Amino acid sequence: MEKITKVTMNTSAPTITTAGPATAPLFGLGIEFESARDLYHAAEKVRDAGYKKWDTYSPFPIHGMDEAMGLQKSWLSALVFIGGLTGFTLALALEFGTSSFLYPLVVAGKPTNLFTIPAFFPIMFELTILFAALTATFGMLALNGLPRWNHPNFNWDRFNKVTEDKFFIAIESSDQKFSFEATSAFLNSLGGNHLTAIHEDSGNE
Amino acid sequence: MNSHSDNNDKRPITHDGPASKSQESTAHSGVPLSNCFFDYKHVGGRFFGLVSISIISLLGCIALGMNNPKQFAFSWLFAFTFFLTICIGSLFWILVHHGIDVEWSVGVRRQMENVATLFPVLSLFFIPLIFVAPLLWKWMVIPHGSSHALLEKAAYLNLPFFWMRAAFYFLFFSLASLWLRKLSVAQDNDGDPKYTVMAREITFASLPFFGVCLTFAAVDWLMGLDFKWVSTMWGVYIFAGSALSSLCVILLIITALRSVGYLEGIVSERHYALIGQLMTAFTVFWAYIGFDQYMLIWYANIPEETTYFLRRNTESWCILNIILVLGHFLVPFILLLFRNPKKRPAYLCGIACWILLMHLLDIYIVVLPMIHPAGFHPSFLDLLSLIAIGTALAAVFLKRLGDVPLWPLRDPRLKDSIHIVV
């Protein structure tokens, strides 16, 4: 699958391997690192170079990587908040609204007014938690673009080591700053190995 | 002994002061040691101010209490309980710290220890309650055999056992907190990890006693105000308030120390964010337990159980109770829900002050309705008792603050605590 194509641009041109079907569109450029430390510092440089559509890949979570990558706060907490609020409002309307106002249920002569709301707290609480938790799970999957069948990175054989002991950075070709020559030269300057042009699956076209 | 020439905490450790006798330096490099002793210049004359305010309010309590011993008894119990819960909560956080090897709280642990070791002083403030005990705990003066409920509970509610229990609570709380602090201070000198292991062993031995003492102290002194009333969630309810309010006190102490230049490089915004998270959790926990207790009693509708809430949900107590629900839960919950503001010390301190105020109201609603069933009836004694105990404890706290370093200098996990990732 892998073919070495020497792209000779100038004397210091990097060696770029191609992964995936060369006829398919380019997904991006990937590079491999030996350690979490190298990855971290490389991520800082990619961040400072102004790239937006790129990612780091490692066998384990690296503390502080969000800062090194310049990631903004995730929208997930906002989604969870809205999810929780939805569950709360739903319980409020379904329980309290119906049995205290729309069709007042008089149980053991107890009143049906605003002050009976504690009777409905347990369900409100549970529905809030349920909706918030489900939103957290599915929101996380959606924000990560999951589930998906495959990822172009898997066309790159060396990338399988990402679950073992290697660290990767891939800058996607859809990034506004991306240009094959400049980006590959830039990636090569980060100190990694095996600079690779990763192509999409041919079936994706 | 408490000044240091090198204030730059980026530099590796340089030994100075009493802590410098150890030769073991490489293992702790990178951890700042400078400025680790509290300088009394920050307190100055205020110490005597606190002592004199305490004495004046104590005299005021005695003078007013002579005319109205019943009001004094309840006001004093209210003030005493408020500070008791804060000390108990601090001990709880120390136990949690040692019990589950917490990393983040190493830097703030010494202040928890300083607060928790106020127990011996606090036990002195229990003494006035001994003299007014029959006014507080009615079961003490009910003639034997005249109340069937009391007769059934006589195995537990009898005078010798009651005072023995009280003595045991204070003995346990004082010994546990003093011992843990002693080990922590001993570690400052040589950084020997054996102290950490010993503290852990003491913690595991203490935890069952802690739970029992906290629960039965709450049962004896607060639930016992109405001996016919029972709630199986009472101990947990008092615990929830204790853990939350003591966290707020620790936060305020840490912030005060930081504002005069201490704990630099030890406690950062990340620690504030973590304390903020725990405050959120325990705000919810308090509401959860408080509501559970209410709902179970309300749902079962048994006359012996409903007396507590009937008294507190009628007359003007009802308004205070609604304020408690909104102020102790809803307001802090919404304010603490968002992540980024929790990194701002000023924001968290504002919420901490508010929660402490609400905790005060919580204890007030627990204690005072017992003598004012007709409704909220503020007394000057409430305030005087609070000031008397509060200033005395604050004075002792400040007096002891400079005795030992402000954070565990050579705790094996201090570096992890400093570089904690949120």
Coordinates of C-alpha atoms in Angstrom, one line a residue, chain B:
Chain B
M1 CA 13.1 32.4 61.1
N2 CA 10.2 33.0 58.9
S3 CA 11.7 35.2 56.2
H4 CA 13.6 34.1 53.3
S5 CA 15.8 35.8 50.8
D6 CA 14.6 33.8 47.8
N7 CA 11.0 34.4 46.8
N8 CA 11.3 33.0 43.4
D9 CA 9.4 29.8 43.4
K10 CA 10.8 28.7 40.1
R11 CA 14.1 28.1 41.7
P12 CA 14.9 24.7 43.3
I13 CA 14.5 24.3 47.0
T14 CA 16.9 26.1 49.3
H15 CA 16.8 25.1 52.8
D16 CA 16.2 27.7 55.4
G17 CA 14.4 28.0 58.8
P18 CA 13.7 25.2 61.1
A19 CA 12.8 23.0 58.2
S20 CA 16.3 23.2 56.9
K21 CA 17.8 20.8 59.3
S22 CA 17.2 17.9 57.0
Q23 CA 19.8 17.0 54.5
E24 CA 17.4 15.4 52.1
S25 CA 16.9 18.0 49.5
T26 CA 17.0 16.5 46.0
A27 CA 13.7 14.6 46.4
H28 CA 11.9 17.8 46.9
S29 CA 13.5 20.1 44.4
G30 CA 11.2 22.5 42.6
V31 CA 9.0 22.9 45.6
P32 CA 9.2 26.4 47.1
L33 CA 10.0 26.5 50.8
S34 CA 10.2 30.2 51.2
N35 CA 7.7 32.3 53.1
C36 CA 6.3 29.2 54.7
F37 CA 5.8 30.6 58.2
F38 CA 2.9 33.0 59.0
D39 CA 4.2 36.4 60.3
Y40 CA 2.3 37.8 63.2
K41 CA 2.7 41.3 61.7
H42 CA -0.4 40.6 59.6
V43 CA -2.4 40.1 62.8
G44 CA -0.8 42.6 65.0
G45 CA -3.2 44.3 67.5
R46 CA -6.2 42.6 65.9
F47 CA -5.4 39.6 68.1
F48 CA -6.1 41.5 71.3
G49 CA -9.1 43.1 69.5
L50 CA -10.6 39.7 68.9
V51 CA -9.8 38.5 72.5
S52 CA -11.4 41.6 74.0
I53 CA -14.5 41.4 71.7
S54 CA -14.8 37.7 72.8
I55 CA -14.6 38.6 76.5
I56 CA -17.1 41.5 76.2
S57 CA -19.6 39.4 74.3
L58 CA -19.1 36.5 76.7
L59 CA -19.9 38.9 79.6
G60 CA -22.8 40.2 77.7
C61 CA -24.1 36.7 77.2
I62 CA -23.8 36.0 80.9
A63 CA -25.5 39.3 81.8
L64 CA -28.4 38.8 79.4
G65 CA -28.5 35.1 80.1
M66 CA -29.1 35.7 83.8
N67 CA -32.4 37.3 82.9
N68 CA -33.4 34.8 80.2
P69 CA -31.5 31.5 80.7
K70 CA -33.7 29.7 78.3
Q71 CA -33.0 32.0 75.4
F72 CA -29.3 31.9 76.4
A73 CA -29.4 28.1 76.3
F74 CA -30.8 27.9 72.8
S75 CA -28.8 30.8 71.4
W76 CA -25.6 29.3 72.8
L77 CA -26.4 25.9 71.4
F78 CA -27.1 27.5 68.0
A79 CA -23.7 29.3 68.0
F80 CA -21.9 26.3 69.3
T81 CA -23.4 24.0 66.7
F82 CA -22.5 26.4 63.9
F83 CA -18.8 26.2 64.8
L84 CA -18.9 22.6 65.7
T85 CA -20.1 21.7 62.2
I86 CA -17.2 23.7 60.7
C87 CA -14.6 21.8 62.8
I88 CA -16.3 18.5 62.1
G89 CA -16.3 19.2 58.4
S90 CA -12.6 20.1 58.5
L91 CA -11.8 16.8 60.2
F92 CA -13.9 15.1 57.5
W93 CA -11.8 16.6 54.7
I94 CA -8.5 15.6 56.5
L95 CA -9.9 12.0 56.8
V96 CA -10.9 12.0 53.1
H97 CA -7.4 13.4 52.2
H98 CA -5.6 10.6 54.0
G99 CA -8.1 7.9 53.3
I100 CA -8.1 8.1 49.6
D101 CA -4.7 9.6 49.0
V102 CA -6.0 12.9 47.7
E103 CA -3.4 14.9 45.7
W104 CA -4.9 18.3 45.3
S105 CA -5.5 19.0 48.9
V106 CA -1.9 18.6 50.1
G107 CA -1.3 22.4 49.8
V108 CA -4.4 23.4 51.8
R109 CA -4.4 20.5 54.3
R110 CA -2.5 22.4 57.0
Q111 CA -5.3 24.9 57.2
M112 CA -7.9 22.1 57.5
E113 CA -5.8 20.7 60.3
N114 CA -5.6 24.2 61.9
V115 CA -9.4 24.5 61.9
A116 CA -10.0 20.9 63.0
T117 CA -7.7 21.1 65.9
L118 CA -9.9 23.8 67.4
F119 CA -11.9 21.0 68.9
P120 CA -10.3 21.2 72.4
V121 CA -11.1 24.9 72.5
L122 CA -14.6 24.2 71.2
S123 CA -15.2 21.7 74.0
L124 CA -14.6 24.5 76.5
F125 CA -17.6 26.3 74.9
F126 CA -19.7 23.2 75.5
I127 CA -19.4 23.8 79.3
P128 CA -22.1 26.5 79.5
L129 CA -24.5 24.0 77.9
I130 CA -23.9 21.6 80.9
F131 CA -25.4 24.2 83.2
V132 CA -28.5 24.9 81.1
A133 CA -28.9 21.3 79.8
P134 CA -32.3 20.8 81.5
L135 CA -33.7 23.9 79.7
L136 CA -32.5 22.5 76.3
W137 CA -33.1 18.8 76.5
K138 CA -36.5 18.4 78.1
W139 CA -36.2 14.7 78.6
M140 CA -33.8 15.3 81.4
V141 CA -36.4 16.8 83.7
I142 CA -39.4 14.7 82.8
P143 CA -40.3 12.6 85.9
H144 CA -39.5 9.0 85.4
G145 CA -42.4 7.0 84.1
S146 CA -44.6 9.9 83.1
S147 CA -43.8 9.7 79.4
H148 CA -44.1 6.4 77.7
A149 CA -42.0 7.4 74.7
L150 CA -39.2 8.4 77.1
L151 CA -39.5 5.2 79.0
E152 CA -39.0 3.3 75.8
K153 CA -35.9 5.3 75.0
A154 CA -34.5 5.2 78.5
A155 CA -31.7 2.9 77.6
Y156 CA -30.3 5.6 75.4
L157 CA -31.7 8.8 76.8
N158 CA -30.4 8.7 80.4
L159 CA -28.1 11.3 82.0
P160 CA -24.9 9.2 82.7
F161 CA -24.9 7.8 79.2
F162 CA -25.6 11.2 77.7
W163 CA -22.7 12.9 79.4
M164 CA -20.4 10.0 78.7
R165 CA -21.2 10.2 75.1
A166 CA -20.6 13.9 75.0
A167 CA -17.2 13.4 76.6
F168 CA -16.4 10.7 74.2
Y169 CA -17.3 12.8 71.1
F170 CA -15.0 15.6 72.2
L171 CA -12.2 13.1 73.2
F172 CA -12.4 11.4 69.8
F173 CA -12.6 14.6 67.7
S174 CA -9.8 16.3 69.6
L175 CA -7.5 13.2 69.6
A176 CA -8.0 12.4 66.0
S177 CA -7.5 15.9 64.7
L178 CA -4.5 16.6 67.0
W179 CA -2.8 13.3 66.2
L180 CA -3.2 13.8 62.4
R181 CA -1.9 17.3 62.6
K182 CA 1.1 16.2 64.8
L183 CA 2.1 13.6 62.2
S184 CA 1.7 16.2 59.4
V185 CA 3.9 18.7 61.3
A186 CA 6.5 16.0 62.1
Q187 CA 6.8 15.3 58.4
D188 CA 7.7 18.9 57.7
N189 CA 11.1 18.2 59.3
D190 CA 12.3 15.1 57.4
G191 CA 9.7 14.3 54.8
D192 CA 9.6 10.7 55.9
P193 CA 6.8 8.9 54.0
K194 CA 6.1 6.8 57.1
Y195 CA 4.1 9.7 58.5
T196 CA 1.8 9.5 55.5
V197 CA 1.3 5.8 56.0
M198 CA 0.7 6.3 59.7
A199 CA -1.8 9.1 59.0
R200 CA -3.6 6.7 56.7
E201 CA -3.8 4.0 59.3
I202 CA -5.1 6.5 61.9
T203 CA -7.7 7.7 59.3
F204 CA -9.0 4.2 58.7
A205 CA -9.3 3.5 62.4
S206 CA -11.0 6.9 62.9
L207 CA -13.5 6.8 60.1
P208 CA -16.1 4.5 61.8
F209 CA -15.7 6.6 65.0
F210 CA -16.1 9.8 63.0
G211 CA -19.3 8.6 61.5
V212 CA -20.7 7.4 64.8
C213 CA -19.6 10.5 66.8
L214 CA -21.0 12.9 64.2
T215 CA -24.3 11.1 63.9
F216 CA -24.9 10.7 67.6
A217 CA -23.7 14.2 68.5
A218 CA -26.3 15.5 66.0
V219 CA -28.9 13.1 67.5
D220 CA -28.0 13.9 71.1
W221 CA -27.8 17.7 70.9
L222 CA -30.1 18.7 68.1
M223 CA -32.6 15.9 67.6
G224 CA -32.8 15.5 71.4
L225 CA -34.3 19.0 71.6
D226 CA -37.6 17.1 70.9
F227 CA -37.1 13.6 72.3
K228 CA -40.3 12.3 70.7
W229 CA -39.1 13.2 67.2
V230 CA -37.0 10.9 65.1
S231 CA -35.4 11.1 61.7
T232 CA -33.0 8.5 60.4
M233 CA -31.4 11.0 58.1
W234 CA -30.5 13.5 60.7
G235 CA -26.9 12.7 61.1
V236 CA -26.3 12.8 57.3
Y237 CA -28.2 16.0 57.1
I238 CA -25.9 17.7 59.7
F239 CA -22.9 16.1 58.0
A240 CA -23.9 17.5 54.6
G241 CA -24.0 21.1 56.0
S242 CA -20.7 20.5 57.9
A243 CA -18.7 19.3 54.9
L244 CA -20.0 22.2 52.7
S245 CA -19.5 25.0 55.3
S246 CA -16.1 23.8 56.4
L247 CA -15.0 23.8 52.7
C248 CA -16.1 27.4 52.5
V249 CA -14.2 28.3 55.6
I250 CA -11.0 26.6 54.3
L251 CA -11.5 28.5 51.0
L252 CA -11.8 31.9 52.8
I253 CA -8.7 31.1 55.0
I254 CA -6.7 30.1 51.9
T255 CA -7.7 33.3 50.1
A256 CA -6.9 35.5 53.1
L257 CA -3.4 33.9 53.4
R258 CA -2.9 34.4 49.6
S259 CA -4.0 38.0 49.9
V260 CA -1.1 38.7 52.2
G261 CA 1.4 36.9 50.0
Y262 CA 1.5 33.3 51.4
L263 CA 0.9 30.0 49.6
E264 CA 2.3 31.5 46.4
G265 CA 3.1 28.6 44.1
I266 CA 1.3 26.2 46.4
V267 CA -2.3 27.1 45.8
S268 CA -3.4 28.2 42.4
E269 CA -6.6 28.9 40.4
R270 CA -6.7 25.1 39.7
H271 CA -7.1 24.4 43.4
Y272 CA -9.9 27.0 43.5
A273 CA -11.6 25.3 40.6
L274 CA -11.4 22.0 42.5
I275 CA -12.8 23.4 45.7
G276 CA -15.5 25.0 43.6
Q277 CA -16.4 21.6 42.2
L278 CA -16.6 20.1 45.6
M279 CA -18.8 23.1 46.7
T280 CA -21.1 22.4 43.8
A281 CA -21.2 18.7 44.7
F282 CA -22.0 19.3 48.4
T283 CA -24.5 22.0 47.6
V284 CA -26.4 19.4 45.7
F285 CA -25.7 16.8 48.4
W286 CA -27.1 19.0 51.1
A287 CA -30.3 19.6 49.1
Y288 CA -30.6 15.9 48.2
I289 CA -30.4 14.9 51.9
G290 CA -32.5 17.7 53.1
F291 CA -35.2 17.0 50.6
D292 CA -35.1 13.3 51.2
Q293 CA -35.6 13.8 54.9
Y294 CA -38.5 16.2 54.2
M295 CA -40.1 14.0 51.6
L296 CA -40.0 10.7 53.6
I297 CA -41.5 12.5 56.6
W298 CA -44.1 14.3 54.6
Y299 CA -45.0 11.2 52.6
A300 CA -45.4 8.9 55.6
N301 CA -47.3 11.5 57.5
I302 CA -46.7 10.0 60.9
P303 CA -47.6 12.5 63.7
E304 CA -44.4 11.8 65.7
E305 CA -42.3 12.6 62.6
T306 CA -44.2 15.5 61.1
T307 CA -43.8 17.7 64.3
Y308 CA -40.4 18.9 63.2
F309 CA -41.6 20.2 59.8
L310 CA -45.0 21.4 61.1
R311 CA -43.3 23.7 63.5
R312 CA -40.8 25.0 60.8
N313 CA -43.3 25.3 58.0
T314 CA -45.8 27.4 59.9
E315 CA -45.8 31.0 61.1
S316 CA -42.8 33.1 60.1
W317 CA -40.5 30.1 60.2
C318 CA -42.0 29.0 56.9
I319 CA -40.6 32.1 55.2
L320 CA -37.2 31.4 56.7
N321 CA -37.4 27.8 55.5
I322 CA -38.3 28.8 52.0
I323 CA -35.4 31.3 52.0
L324 CA -33.2 28.3 53.2
V325 CA -34.3 26.1 50.3
L326 CA -33.7 28.9 47.7
G327 CA -30.6 30.4 49.4
H328 CA -28.8 27.2 50.5
F329 CA -29.5 25.3 47.3
L330 CA -30.9 27.1 44.3
V331 CA -28.7 30.3 44.4
P332 CA -25.3 28.6 45.0
F333 CA -26.2 25.8 42.7
I334 CA -26.9 28.1 39.7
L335 CA -23.9 30.2 40.6
L336 CA -21.6 27.2 40.9
L337 CA -22.9 25.4 37.8
F338 CA -20.6 27.2 35.4
R339 CA -17.1 26.1 35.1
N340 CA -15.0 29.1 34.2
P341 CA -16.1 31.5 36.9
K342 CA -15.2 28.9 39.5
K343 CA -11.5 29.6 38.7
R344 CA -11.9 33.1 40.0
P345 CA -11.1 33.3 43.8
A346 CA -13.2 36.4 44.3
Y347 CA -16.2 34.8 42.8
L348 CA -15.9 31.6 44.9
C349 CA -15.2 33.6 48.0
G350 CA -18.5 35.5 47.5
I351 CA -20.4 32.3 47.2
A352 CA -18.5 30.8 50.2
C353 CA -19.6 33.8 52.3
W354 CA -23.2 33.4 51.1
I355 CA -23.2 29.6 51.8
L356 CA -21.8 30.2 55.3
L357 CA -24.6 32.7 55.9
M358 CA -27.1 30.1 54.7
H359 CA -25.5 27.5 56.9
L360 CA -26.0 29.8 59.8
L361 CA -29.7 30.1 58.9
D362 CA -29.9 26.3 58.6
I363 CA -28.6 25.8 62.1
Y364 CA -30.8 28.6 63.3
I365 CA -33.9 26.9 61.9
V366 CA -32.9 23.7 63.5
V367 CA -32.4 25.1 67.0
L368 CA -34.4 28.2 67.6
P369 CA -38.0 27.2 66.6
M370 CA -37.9 25.0 69.7
I371 CA -38.4 28.0 72.0
H372 CA -40.2 30.3 69.6
P373 CA -43.0 28.2 68.2
A374 CA -45.0 31.3 67.5
G375 CA -42.5 32.4 64.8
F376 CA -39.1 34.0 64.1
H377 CA -38.1 35.9 67.2
P378 CA -34.5 37.3 67.0
S379 CA -32.6 37.8 70.2
F380 CA -29.5 39.8 70.9
L381 CA -28.2 36.7 72.6
D382 CA -28.1 34.8 69.2
L383 CA -25.7 37.4 67.9
L384 CA -23.6 37.7 71.1
S385 CA -23.2 34.0 71.4
L386 CA -22.0 33.8 67.8
I387 CA -19.5 36.6 68.3
A388 CA -18.3 35.3 71.6
I389 CA -17.5 31.8 70.3
G390 CA -16.4 33.0 66.8
T391 CA -13.9 35.6 67.9
A392 CA -12.5 33.3 70.5
L393 CA -11.9 30.5 68.0
A394 CA -10.5 33.0 65.5
A395 CA -8.1 34.3 68.1
V396 CA -6.9 30.8 68.9
F397 CA -6.6 30.0 65.2
L398 CA -4.5 33.1 64.5
K399 CA -2.4 32.4 67.6
R400 CA -1.5 28.9 66.4
L401 CA -1.3 29.8 62.7
G402 CA 2.4 30.8 62.9
D403 CA 3.5 27.8 65.0
V404 CA 3.9 25.5 62.1
P405 CA 4.5 26.0 58.4
L406 CA 1.4 27.1 56.4
W407 CA 1.5 24.0 54.2
P408 CA 3.0 20.4 54.6
L409 CA 6.5 21.3 53.4
R410 CA 7.7 17.8 52.7
D411 CA 4.6 15.8 52.0
P412 CA 5.5 13.3 49.4
R413 CA 2.6 14.4 47.2
L414 CA 3.2 18.1 47.5
K415 CA 4.6 18.4 44.0
D416 CA 1.7 16.5 42.6
S417 CA -0.6 18.9 44.4
I418 CA 1.1 22.0 43.0
H419 CA 1.1 20.7 39.5
I420 CA -2.4 19.2 39.7
V421 CA -4.3 19.1 36.5
V422 CA -8.0 20.1 36.5

